[in-house]
Tab-separated table of C-alpha atoms and ligand atoms in Angstrom:
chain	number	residue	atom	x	y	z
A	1	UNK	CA	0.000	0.000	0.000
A	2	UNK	CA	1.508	2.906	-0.501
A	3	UNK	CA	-0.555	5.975	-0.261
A	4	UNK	CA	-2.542	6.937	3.090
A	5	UNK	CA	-5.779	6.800	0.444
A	6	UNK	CA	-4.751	3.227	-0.082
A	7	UNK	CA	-4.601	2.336	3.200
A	8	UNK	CA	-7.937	4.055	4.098
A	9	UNK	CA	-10.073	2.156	1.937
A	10	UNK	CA	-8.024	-0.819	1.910
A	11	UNK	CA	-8.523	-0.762	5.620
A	12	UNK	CA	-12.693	-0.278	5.217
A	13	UNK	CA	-12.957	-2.799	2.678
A	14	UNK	CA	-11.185	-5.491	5.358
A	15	UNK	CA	-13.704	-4.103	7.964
A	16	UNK	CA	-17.207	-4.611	5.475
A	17	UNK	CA	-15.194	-8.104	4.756
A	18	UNK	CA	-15.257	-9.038	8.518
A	19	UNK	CA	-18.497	-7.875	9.232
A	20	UNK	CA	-21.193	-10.686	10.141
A	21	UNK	CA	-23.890	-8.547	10.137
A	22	UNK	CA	-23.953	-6.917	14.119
A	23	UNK	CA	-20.563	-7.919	14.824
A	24	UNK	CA	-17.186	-8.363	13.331
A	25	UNK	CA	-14.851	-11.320	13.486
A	26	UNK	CA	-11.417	-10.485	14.071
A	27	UNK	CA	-10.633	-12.797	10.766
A	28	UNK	CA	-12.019	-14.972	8.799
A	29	UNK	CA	-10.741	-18.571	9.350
A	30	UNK	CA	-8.483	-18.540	12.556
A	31	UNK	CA	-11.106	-16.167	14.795
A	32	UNK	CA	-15.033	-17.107	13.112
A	33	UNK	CA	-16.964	-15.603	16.030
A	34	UNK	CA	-17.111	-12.136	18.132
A	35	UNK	CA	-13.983	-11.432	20.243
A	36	UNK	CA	-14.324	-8.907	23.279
A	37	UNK	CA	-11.788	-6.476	22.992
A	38	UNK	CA	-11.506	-7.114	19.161
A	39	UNK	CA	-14.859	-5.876	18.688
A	40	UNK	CA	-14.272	-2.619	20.612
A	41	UNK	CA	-11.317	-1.276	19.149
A	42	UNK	CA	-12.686	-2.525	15.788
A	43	UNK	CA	-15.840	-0.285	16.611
A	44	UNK	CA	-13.482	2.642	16.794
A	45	UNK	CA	-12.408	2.063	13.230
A	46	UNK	CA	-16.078	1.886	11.991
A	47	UNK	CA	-17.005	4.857	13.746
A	48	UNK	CA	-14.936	6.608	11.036
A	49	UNK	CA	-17.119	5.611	8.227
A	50	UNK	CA	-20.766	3.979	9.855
A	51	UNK	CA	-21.183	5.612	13.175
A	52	UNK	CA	-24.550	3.698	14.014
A	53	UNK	CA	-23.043	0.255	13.376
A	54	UNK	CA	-19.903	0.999	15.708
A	55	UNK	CA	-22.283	1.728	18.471
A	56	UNK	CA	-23.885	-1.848	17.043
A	57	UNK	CA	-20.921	-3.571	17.498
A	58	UNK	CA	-20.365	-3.260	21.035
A	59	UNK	CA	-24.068	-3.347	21.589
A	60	UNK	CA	-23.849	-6.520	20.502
A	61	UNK	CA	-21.441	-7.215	22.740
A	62	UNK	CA	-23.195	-6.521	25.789
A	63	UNK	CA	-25.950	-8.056	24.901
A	64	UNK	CA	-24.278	-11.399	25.588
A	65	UNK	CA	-23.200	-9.754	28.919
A	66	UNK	CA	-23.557	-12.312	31.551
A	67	UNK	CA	-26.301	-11.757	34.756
A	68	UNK	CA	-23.321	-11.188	37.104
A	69	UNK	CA	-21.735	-8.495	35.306
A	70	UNK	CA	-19.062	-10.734	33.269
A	71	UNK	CA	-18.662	-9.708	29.871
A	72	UNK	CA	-17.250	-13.169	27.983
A	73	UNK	CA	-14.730	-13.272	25.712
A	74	UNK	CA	-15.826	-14.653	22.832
A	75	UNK	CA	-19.248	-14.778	21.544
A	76	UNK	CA	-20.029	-18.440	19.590
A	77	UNK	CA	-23.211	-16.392	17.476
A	78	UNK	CA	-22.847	-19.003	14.851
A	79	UNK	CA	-21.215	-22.742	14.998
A	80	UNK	CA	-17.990	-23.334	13.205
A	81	UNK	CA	-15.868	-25.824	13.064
A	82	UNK	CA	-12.383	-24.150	12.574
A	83	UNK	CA	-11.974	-22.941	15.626
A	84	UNK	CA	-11.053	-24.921	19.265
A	85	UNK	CA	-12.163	-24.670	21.892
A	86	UNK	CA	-15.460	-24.312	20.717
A	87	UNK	CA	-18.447	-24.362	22.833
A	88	UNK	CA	-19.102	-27.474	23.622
A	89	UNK	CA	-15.732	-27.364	25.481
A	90	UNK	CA	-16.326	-24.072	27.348
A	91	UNK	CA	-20.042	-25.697	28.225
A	92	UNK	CA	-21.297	-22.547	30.188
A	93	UNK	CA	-24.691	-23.257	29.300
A	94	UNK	CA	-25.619	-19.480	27.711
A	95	UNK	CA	-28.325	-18.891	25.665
A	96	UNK	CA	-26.346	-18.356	22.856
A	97	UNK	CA	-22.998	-19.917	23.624
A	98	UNK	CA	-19.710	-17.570	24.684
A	99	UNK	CA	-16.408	-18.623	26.718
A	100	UNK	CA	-16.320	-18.363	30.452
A	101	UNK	CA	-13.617	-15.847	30.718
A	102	UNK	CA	-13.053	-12.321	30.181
A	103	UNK	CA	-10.784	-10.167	28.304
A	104	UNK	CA	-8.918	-6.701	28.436
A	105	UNK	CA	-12.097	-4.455	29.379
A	106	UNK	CA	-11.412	-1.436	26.799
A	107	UNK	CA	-15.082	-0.852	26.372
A	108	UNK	CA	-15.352	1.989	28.835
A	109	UNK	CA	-12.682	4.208	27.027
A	110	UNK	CA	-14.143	3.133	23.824
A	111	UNK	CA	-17.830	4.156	24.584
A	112	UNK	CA	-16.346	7.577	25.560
A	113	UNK	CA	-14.109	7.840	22.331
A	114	UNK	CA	-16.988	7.350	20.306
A	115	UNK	CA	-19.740	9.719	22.549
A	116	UNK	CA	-17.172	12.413	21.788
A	117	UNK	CA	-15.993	12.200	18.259
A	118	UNK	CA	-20.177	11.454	17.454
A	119	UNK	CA	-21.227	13.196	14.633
A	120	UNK	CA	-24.691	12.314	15.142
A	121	UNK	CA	-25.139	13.393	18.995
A	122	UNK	CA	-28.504	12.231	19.133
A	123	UNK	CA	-27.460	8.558	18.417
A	124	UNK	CA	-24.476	9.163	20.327
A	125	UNK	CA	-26.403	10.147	23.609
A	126	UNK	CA	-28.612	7.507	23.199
A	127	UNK	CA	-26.392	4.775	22.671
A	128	UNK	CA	-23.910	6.151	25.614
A	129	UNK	CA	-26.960	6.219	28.155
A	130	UNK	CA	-27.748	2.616	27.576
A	131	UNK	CA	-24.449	1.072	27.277
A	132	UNK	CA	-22.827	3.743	30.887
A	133	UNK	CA	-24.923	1.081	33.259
A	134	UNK	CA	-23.734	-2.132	31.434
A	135	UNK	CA	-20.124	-1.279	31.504
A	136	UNK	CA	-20.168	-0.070	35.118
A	137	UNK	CA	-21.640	-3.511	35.708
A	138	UNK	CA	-18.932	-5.078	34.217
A	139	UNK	CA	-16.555	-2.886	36.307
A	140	UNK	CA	-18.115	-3.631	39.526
A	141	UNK	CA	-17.823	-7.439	38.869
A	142	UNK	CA	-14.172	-7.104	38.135
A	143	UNK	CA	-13.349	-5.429	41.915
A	144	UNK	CA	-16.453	-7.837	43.074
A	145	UNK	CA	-14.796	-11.411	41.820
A	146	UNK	CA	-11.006	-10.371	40.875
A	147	UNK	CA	-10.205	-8.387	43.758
A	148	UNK	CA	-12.002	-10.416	46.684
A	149	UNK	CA	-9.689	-9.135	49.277
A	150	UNK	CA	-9.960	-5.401	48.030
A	151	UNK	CA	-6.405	-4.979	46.768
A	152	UNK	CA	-7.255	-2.198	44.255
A	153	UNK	CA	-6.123	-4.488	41.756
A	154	UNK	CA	-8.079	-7.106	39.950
A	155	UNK	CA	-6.243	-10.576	39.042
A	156	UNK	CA	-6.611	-13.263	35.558
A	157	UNK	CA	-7.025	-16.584	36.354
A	158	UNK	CA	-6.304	-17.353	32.676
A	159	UNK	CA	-3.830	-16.118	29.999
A	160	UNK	CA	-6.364	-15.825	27.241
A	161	UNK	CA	-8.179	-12.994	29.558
A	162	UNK	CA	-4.394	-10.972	29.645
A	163	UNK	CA	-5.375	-10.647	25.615
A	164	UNK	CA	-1.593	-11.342	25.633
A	165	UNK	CA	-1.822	-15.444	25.308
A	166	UNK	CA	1.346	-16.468	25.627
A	167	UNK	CA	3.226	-13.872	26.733
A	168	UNK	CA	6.802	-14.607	29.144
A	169	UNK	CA	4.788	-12.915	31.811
A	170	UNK	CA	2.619	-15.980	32.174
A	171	UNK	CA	5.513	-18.595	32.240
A	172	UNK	CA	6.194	-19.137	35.510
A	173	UNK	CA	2.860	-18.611	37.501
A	174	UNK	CA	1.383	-21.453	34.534
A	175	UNK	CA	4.112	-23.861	35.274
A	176	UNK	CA	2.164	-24.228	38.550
A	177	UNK	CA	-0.487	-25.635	36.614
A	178	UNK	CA	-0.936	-29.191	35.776
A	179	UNK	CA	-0.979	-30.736	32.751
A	180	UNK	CA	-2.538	-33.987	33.710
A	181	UNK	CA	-6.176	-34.815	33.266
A	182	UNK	CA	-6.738	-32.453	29.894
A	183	UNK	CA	-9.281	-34.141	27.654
A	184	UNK	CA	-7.613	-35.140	24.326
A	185	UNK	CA	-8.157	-31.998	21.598
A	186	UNK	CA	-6.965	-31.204	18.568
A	187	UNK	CA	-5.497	-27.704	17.987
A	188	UNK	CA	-7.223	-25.699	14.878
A	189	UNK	CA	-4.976	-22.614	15.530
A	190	UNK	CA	-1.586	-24.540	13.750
A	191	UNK	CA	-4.203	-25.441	10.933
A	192	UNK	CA	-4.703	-21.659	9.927
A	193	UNK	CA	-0.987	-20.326	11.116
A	194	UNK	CA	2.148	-21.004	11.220
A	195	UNK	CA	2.797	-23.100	13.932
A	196	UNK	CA	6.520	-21.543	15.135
A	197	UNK	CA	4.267	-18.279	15.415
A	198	UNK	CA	1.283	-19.712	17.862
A	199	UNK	CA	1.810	-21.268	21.144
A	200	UNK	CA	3.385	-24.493	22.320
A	201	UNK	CA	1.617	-27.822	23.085
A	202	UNK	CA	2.555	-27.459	26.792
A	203	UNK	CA	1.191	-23.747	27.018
A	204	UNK	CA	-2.203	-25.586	25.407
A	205	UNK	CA	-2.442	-28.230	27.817
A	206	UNK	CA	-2.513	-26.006	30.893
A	207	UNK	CA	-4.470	-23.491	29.243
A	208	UNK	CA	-6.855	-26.454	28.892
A	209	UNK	CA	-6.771	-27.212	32.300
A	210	UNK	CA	-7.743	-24.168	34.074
A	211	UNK	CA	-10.187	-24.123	31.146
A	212	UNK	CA	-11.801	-27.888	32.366
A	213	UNK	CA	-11.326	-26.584	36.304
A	214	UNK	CA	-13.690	-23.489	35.897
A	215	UNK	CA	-15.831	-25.570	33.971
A	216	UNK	CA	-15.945	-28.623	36.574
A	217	UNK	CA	-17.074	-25.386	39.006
A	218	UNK	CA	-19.715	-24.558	36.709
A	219	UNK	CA	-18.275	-21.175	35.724
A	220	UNK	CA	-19.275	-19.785	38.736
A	221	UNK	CA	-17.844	-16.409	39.880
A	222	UNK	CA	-17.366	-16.518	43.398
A	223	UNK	CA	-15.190	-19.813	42.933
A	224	UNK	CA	-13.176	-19.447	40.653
A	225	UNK	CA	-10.810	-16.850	42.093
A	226	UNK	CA	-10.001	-18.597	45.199
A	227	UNK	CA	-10.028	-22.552	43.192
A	228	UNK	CA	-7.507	-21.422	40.665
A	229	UNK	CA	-3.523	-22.191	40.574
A	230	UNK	CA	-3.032	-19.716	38.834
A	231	UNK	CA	-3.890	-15.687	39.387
A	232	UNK	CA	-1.791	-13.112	37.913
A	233	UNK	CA	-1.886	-9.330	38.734
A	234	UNK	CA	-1.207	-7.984	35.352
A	235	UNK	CA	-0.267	-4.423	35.218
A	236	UNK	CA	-1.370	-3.715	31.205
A	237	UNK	CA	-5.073	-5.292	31.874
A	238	UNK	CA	-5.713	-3.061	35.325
A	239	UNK	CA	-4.309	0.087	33.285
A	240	UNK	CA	-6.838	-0.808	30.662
A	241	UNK	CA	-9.540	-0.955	33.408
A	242	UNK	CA	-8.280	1.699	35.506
A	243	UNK	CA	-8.308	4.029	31.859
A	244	UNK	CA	-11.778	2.616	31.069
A	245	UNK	CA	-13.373	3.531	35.087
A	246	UNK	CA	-11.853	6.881	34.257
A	247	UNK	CA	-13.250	7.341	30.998
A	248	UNK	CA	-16.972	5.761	31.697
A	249	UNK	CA	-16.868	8.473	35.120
A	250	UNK	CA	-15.860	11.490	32.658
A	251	UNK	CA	-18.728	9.915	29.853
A	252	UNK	CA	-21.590	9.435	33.023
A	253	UNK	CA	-20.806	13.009	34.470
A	254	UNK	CA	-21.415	14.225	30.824
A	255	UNK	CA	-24.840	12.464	30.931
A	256	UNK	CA	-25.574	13.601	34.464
A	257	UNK	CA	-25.166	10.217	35.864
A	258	UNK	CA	-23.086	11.128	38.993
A	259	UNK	CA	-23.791	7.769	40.903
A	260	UNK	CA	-21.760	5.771	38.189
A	261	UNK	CA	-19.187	8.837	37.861
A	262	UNK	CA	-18.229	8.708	42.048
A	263	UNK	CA	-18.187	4.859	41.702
A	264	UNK	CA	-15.516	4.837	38.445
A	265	UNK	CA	-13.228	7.534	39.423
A	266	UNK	CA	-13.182	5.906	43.414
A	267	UNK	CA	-11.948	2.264	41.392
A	268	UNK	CA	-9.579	4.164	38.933
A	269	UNK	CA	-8.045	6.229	41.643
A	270	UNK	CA	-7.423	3.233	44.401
A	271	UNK	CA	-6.305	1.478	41.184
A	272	UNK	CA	-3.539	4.150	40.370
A	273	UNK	CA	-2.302	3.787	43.807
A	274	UNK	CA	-2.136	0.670	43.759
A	275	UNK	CA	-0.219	-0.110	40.418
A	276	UNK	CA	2.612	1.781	42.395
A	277	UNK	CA	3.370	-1.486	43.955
A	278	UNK	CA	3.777	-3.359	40.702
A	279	UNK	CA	6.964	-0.490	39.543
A	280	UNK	CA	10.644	-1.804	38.857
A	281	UNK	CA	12.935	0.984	38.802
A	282	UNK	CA	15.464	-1.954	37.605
A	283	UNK	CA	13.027	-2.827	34.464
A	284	UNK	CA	12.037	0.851	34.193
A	285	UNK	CA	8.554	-0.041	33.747
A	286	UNK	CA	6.042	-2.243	36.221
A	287	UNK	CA	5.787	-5.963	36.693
A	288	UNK	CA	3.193	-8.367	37.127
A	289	UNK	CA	2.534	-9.921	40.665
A	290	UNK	CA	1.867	-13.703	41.346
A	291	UNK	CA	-0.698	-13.179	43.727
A	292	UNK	CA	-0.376	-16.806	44.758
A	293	UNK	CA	3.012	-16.572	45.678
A	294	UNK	CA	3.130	-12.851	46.108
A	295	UNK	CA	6.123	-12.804	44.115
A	296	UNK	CA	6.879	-9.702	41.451
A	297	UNK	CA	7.419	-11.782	38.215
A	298	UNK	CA	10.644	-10.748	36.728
A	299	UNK	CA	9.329	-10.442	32.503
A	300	UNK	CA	9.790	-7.102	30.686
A	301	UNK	CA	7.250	-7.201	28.296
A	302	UNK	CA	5.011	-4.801	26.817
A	303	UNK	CA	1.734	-5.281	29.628
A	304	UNK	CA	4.447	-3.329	31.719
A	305	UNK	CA	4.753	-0.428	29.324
A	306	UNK	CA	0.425	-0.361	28.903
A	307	UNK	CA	0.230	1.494	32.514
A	308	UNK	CA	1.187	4.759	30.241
A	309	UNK	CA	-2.614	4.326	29.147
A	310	UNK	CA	-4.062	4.913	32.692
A	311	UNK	CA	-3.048	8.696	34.062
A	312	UNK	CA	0.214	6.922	36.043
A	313	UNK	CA	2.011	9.407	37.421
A	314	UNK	CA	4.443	11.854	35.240
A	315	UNK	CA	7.643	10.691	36.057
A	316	UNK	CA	6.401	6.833	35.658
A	317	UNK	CA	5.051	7.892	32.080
A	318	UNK	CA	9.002	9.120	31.120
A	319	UNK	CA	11.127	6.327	32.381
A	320	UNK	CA	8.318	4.208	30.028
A	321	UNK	CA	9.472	6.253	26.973
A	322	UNK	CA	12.970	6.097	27.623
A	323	UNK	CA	12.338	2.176	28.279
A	324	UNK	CA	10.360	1.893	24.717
A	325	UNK	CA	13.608	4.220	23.447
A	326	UNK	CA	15.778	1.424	24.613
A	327	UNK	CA	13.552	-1.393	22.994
A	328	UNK	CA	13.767	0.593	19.784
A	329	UNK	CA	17.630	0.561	19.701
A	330	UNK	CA	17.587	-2.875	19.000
A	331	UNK	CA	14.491	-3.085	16.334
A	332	UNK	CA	13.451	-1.546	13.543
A	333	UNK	CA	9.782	-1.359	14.315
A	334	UNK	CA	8.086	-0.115	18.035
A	335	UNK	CA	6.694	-1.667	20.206
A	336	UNK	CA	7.984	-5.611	20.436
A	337	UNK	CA	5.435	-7.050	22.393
A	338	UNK	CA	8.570	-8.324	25.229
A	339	UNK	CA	12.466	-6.702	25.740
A	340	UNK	CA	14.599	-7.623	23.211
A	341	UNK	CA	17.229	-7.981	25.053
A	342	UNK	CA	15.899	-10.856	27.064
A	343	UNK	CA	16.836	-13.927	26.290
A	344	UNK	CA	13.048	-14.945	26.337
A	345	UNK	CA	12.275	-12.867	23.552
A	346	UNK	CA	11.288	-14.431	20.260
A	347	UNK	CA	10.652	-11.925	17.265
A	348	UNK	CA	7.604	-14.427	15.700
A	349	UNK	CA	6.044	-16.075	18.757
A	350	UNK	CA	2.511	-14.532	18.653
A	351	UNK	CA	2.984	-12.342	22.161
A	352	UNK	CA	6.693	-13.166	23.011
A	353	UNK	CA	7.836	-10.500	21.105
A	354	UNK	CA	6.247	-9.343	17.758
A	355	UNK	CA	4.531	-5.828	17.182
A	356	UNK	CA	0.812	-5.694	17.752
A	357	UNK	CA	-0.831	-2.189	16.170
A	358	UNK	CA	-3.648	-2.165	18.974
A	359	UNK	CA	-1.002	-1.893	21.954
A	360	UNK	CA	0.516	0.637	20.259
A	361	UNK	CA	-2.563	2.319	19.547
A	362	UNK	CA	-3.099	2.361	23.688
A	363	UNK	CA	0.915	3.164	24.275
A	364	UNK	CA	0.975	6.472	21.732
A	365	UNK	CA	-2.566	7.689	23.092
A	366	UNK	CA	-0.748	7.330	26.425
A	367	UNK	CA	2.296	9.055	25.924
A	368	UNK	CA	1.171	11.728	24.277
A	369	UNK	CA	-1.414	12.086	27.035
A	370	UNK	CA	1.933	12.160	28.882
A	371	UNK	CA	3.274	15.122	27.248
A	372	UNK	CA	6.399	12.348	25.188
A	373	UNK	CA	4.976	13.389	21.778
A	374	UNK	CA	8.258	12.309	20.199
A	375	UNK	CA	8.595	8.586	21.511
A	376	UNK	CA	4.322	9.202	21.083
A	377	UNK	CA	5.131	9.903	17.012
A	378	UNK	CA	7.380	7.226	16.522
A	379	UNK	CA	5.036	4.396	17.642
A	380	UNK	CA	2.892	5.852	14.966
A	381	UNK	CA	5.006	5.803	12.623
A	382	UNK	CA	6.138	2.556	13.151
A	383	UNK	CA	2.580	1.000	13.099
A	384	UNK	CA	1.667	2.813	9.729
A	385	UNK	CA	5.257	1.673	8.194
A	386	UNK	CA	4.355	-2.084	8.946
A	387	UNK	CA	1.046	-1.752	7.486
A	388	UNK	CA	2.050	0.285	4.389
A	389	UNK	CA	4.937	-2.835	4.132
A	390	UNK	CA	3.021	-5.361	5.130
A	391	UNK	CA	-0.978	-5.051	5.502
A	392	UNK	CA	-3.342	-5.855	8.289
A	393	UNK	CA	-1.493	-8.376	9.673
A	394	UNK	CA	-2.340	-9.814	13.357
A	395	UNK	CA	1.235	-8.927	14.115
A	396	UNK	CA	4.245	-8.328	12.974
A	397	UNK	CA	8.110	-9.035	13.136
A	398	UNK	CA	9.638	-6.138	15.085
A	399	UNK	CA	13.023	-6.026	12.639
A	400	UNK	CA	11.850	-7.361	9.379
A	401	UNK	CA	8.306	-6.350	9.352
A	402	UNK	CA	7.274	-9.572	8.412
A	403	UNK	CA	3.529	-10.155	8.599
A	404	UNK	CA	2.947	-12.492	11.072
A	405	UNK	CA	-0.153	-14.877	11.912
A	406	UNK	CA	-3.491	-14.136	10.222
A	407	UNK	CA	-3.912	-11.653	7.889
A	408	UNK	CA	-6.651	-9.444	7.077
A	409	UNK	CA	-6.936	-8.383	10.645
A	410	UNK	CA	-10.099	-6.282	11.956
A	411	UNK	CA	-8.412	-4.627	15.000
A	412	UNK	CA	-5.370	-3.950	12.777
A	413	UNK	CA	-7.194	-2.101	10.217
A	414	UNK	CA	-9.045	-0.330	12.749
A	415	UNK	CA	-5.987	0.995	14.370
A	416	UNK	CA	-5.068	1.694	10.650
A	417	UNK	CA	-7.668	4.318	10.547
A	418	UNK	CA	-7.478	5.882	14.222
A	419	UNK	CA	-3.961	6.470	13.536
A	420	UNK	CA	-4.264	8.392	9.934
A	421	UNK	CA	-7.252	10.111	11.672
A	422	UNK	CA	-4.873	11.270	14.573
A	423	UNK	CA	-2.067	11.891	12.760
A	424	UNK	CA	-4.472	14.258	10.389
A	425	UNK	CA	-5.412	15.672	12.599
A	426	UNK	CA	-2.371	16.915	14.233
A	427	UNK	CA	-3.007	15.182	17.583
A	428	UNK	CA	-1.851	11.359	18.525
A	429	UNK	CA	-5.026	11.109	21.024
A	430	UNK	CA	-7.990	11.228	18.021
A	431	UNK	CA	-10.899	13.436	19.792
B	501	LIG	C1	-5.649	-14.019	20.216
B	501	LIG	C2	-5.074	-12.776	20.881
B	501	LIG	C3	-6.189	-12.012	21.579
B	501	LIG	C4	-7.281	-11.702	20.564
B	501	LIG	C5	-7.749	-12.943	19.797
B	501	LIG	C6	-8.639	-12.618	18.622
B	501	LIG	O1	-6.190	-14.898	21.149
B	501	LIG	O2	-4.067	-13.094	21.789
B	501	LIG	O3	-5.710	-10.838	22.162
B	501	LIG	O4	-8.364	-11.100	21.196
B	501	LIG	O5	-6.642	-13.642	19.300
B	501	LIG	O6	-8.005	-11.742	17.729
């Protein structure tokens, strides 16, 4: 592609190609039903073009919200058979069929992104009023069932929630996990992908476990924390939520909705405070915590440089840019997804290292936010040099651009279009 033109409808025409109608799969093939946090950052990227069916898309989302507040990760709205686990594994019993997990909760920044940059305010309001109650529901089960003893900060009890699968972060608190008892499976993932890009059989099998464990519980809330081996404070998912209490207080003060404001900005502030425990001024960035060991887990990768999203505090946001500075000495394209110069790192592995254009989306917003326009501008530039080289791709090689895992990628066309918009705008954060 080599005009921003190109890219632009290139980018719509992979979005009307994805779309199922009211939602989006993230690609056709490898992902054939509704992700979570796919859909809302690939709502941003309609908004552009069809306001009323962004708002759709995460409407549809939360309309598969569960009772409690959880909103699943994936959405089964139609069966397929390229895809595993599918829902017969999961077996959560829903009306229509979704996962038993949850995933990176983005929707409350999202929702306000969209209220603002509305062109039609009448939809806008609308859609804002009934979506502000469902999100705050999803907040208050995240503090309700992830943080039972009132931490501040809100735990995973599976990698697939982190959004970051297989990241290095996950190693050692998932070696706690067993790998005996897993139902046999076959993988469909290595069918659509190259295999030395996608997880290993090992990483399966215990992902497969805890999968079977929550299950044997019946998927029921106010187990699961407690029952599971593993439970990993990660700091890039509570910036996400801490960002998205923030955003949905600003959005419900707008619509006069002061009861959901005070509860958001209480949970994003006691959140901020909080993350101040996860910092390394070693790893100049922060660090997950092992909450079943109570360990800081020593892994420098990317979730650590996502607190930039969430309004950390000045001096946190800098050492971040001169961390992603360092990271960028040894590639060619920001942000690899873990430090390069661990010896963990692997340029192709899915989360263990390759550029993906929706964290950087998250780290620019956050560092311009941040007043470090510069480091801010070259994540942008990055991310539109690897799609102008090498299309949507789900991710990419951090020093040879290569396109990596599917192709044709919702989110990454999204981000395609929120980044020309910003950058057209003159501003990195897209109003
Ligand atoms: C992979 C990614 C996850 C994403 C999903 C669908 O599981 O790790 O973040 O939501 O694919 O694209």
């Amino acid at each position: 592609m080599s005009g921003r033109d190109d890219v632009v409808a290139q980018a719509e025409e992979v979005l009307r190609a994805n779309d199922r109608g009211g939602y989006t799969v993230p690609t056709a093939g490898l992902y054939p039903f509704q992700w979570n946090w796919d859909s809302c950052l690939t709502a941003l990227g309609q908004s552009h073009f069809d306001e009323e069916r962004a708002w759709r898309e995460v409407e549809t989302l939360f309309a598969h919200q569960w009772e409690d507040g959880m909103v699943p990760h994936i959405v089964f709205h139609e069966p397929s058979d390229g895809y595993f686990p599918g829902p017969e594994v999961w077996g959560t019993g829903r009306p229509t069929p979704t996962s038993g997990i949850t995933q990176p909760p983005v929707a409350g920044f999202v929702v306000r992104r969209l209220f603002e940059r509305a062109r039609d305010r009448g939809l806008a309001e609308a859609k804002a009023r009934a979506l502000l109650g469902k999100v705050d529901a999803w907040h208050a089960w995240f503090y309700r069932h992830r943080d039972p003893r009132g931490e501040g900060l809100v735990a995973l009890l599976h990698p697939w929630e982190s959004g970051r699968d297989n990241s290095v972060d996950w190693d050692e608190p998932l070696a706690r996990v067993p790998t005996e008892g897993v139902e046999p499976y076959t993988r469909r993932d290595t069918q659509h992908a190259d295999p030395a890009h996608r997880p290993t059989k090992e990483q399966y099998d215990r992902y497969l476990w805890l999968l079977q464990r929550f299950r044997s519980l019946g998927w029921d809330a106010t187990r699961l924390h407690d029952a599971s081996p593993f439970q990993v404070v990660d700091p890039g998912f509570n910036a996400v939520l801490i960002r998205s209490c923030a955003d949905l207080a600003d959005l419900a003060e707008a619509l006069g909705e002061t009861g959901v404001a005070e509860a958001n900005r209480a949970r994003a502030s006691a959140g901020l405070a909080a993350l101040e425990g996860l910092w390394s001024e070693a790893h100049g960035q922060y660090l997950c915590r092992d909450r079943v060991s109570g360990e800081l887990v020593v892994s420098s990768s990317v979730g650590g440089l996502l607190p930039v999203f969430a309004a950390v505090p000045r001096e946190r946001a800098a050492r971040i840019a001169r961390t992603i500075e360092r990271w960028g000495e040894r590639v060619t394209y920001l942000v690899p997804s873990h430090d390069p110069d661990d010896p963990r790192y692997e340029p192709q592995r899915y989360w263990r290292g390759p550029v993906w254009l929706v964290v950087n989306y998250m780290i620019a917003d956050g560092l311009a936010r941040a007043g470090e326009r510069e480091v801010a501008e070259r994540v942008v530039s990055s991310s539109l040099a690897l799609v102008a080289r090498s299309g949507f791709a789900e991710y990419y090689d951090p020093v040879t651009a290569a396109p990596c895992g599917g192709r044709r990628f919702s989110w990454t066309a999204a981000m395609a279009l929120e980044l020309l918009a910003a950058q057209r705008g003159g501003a990195l954060t897209p109003a």
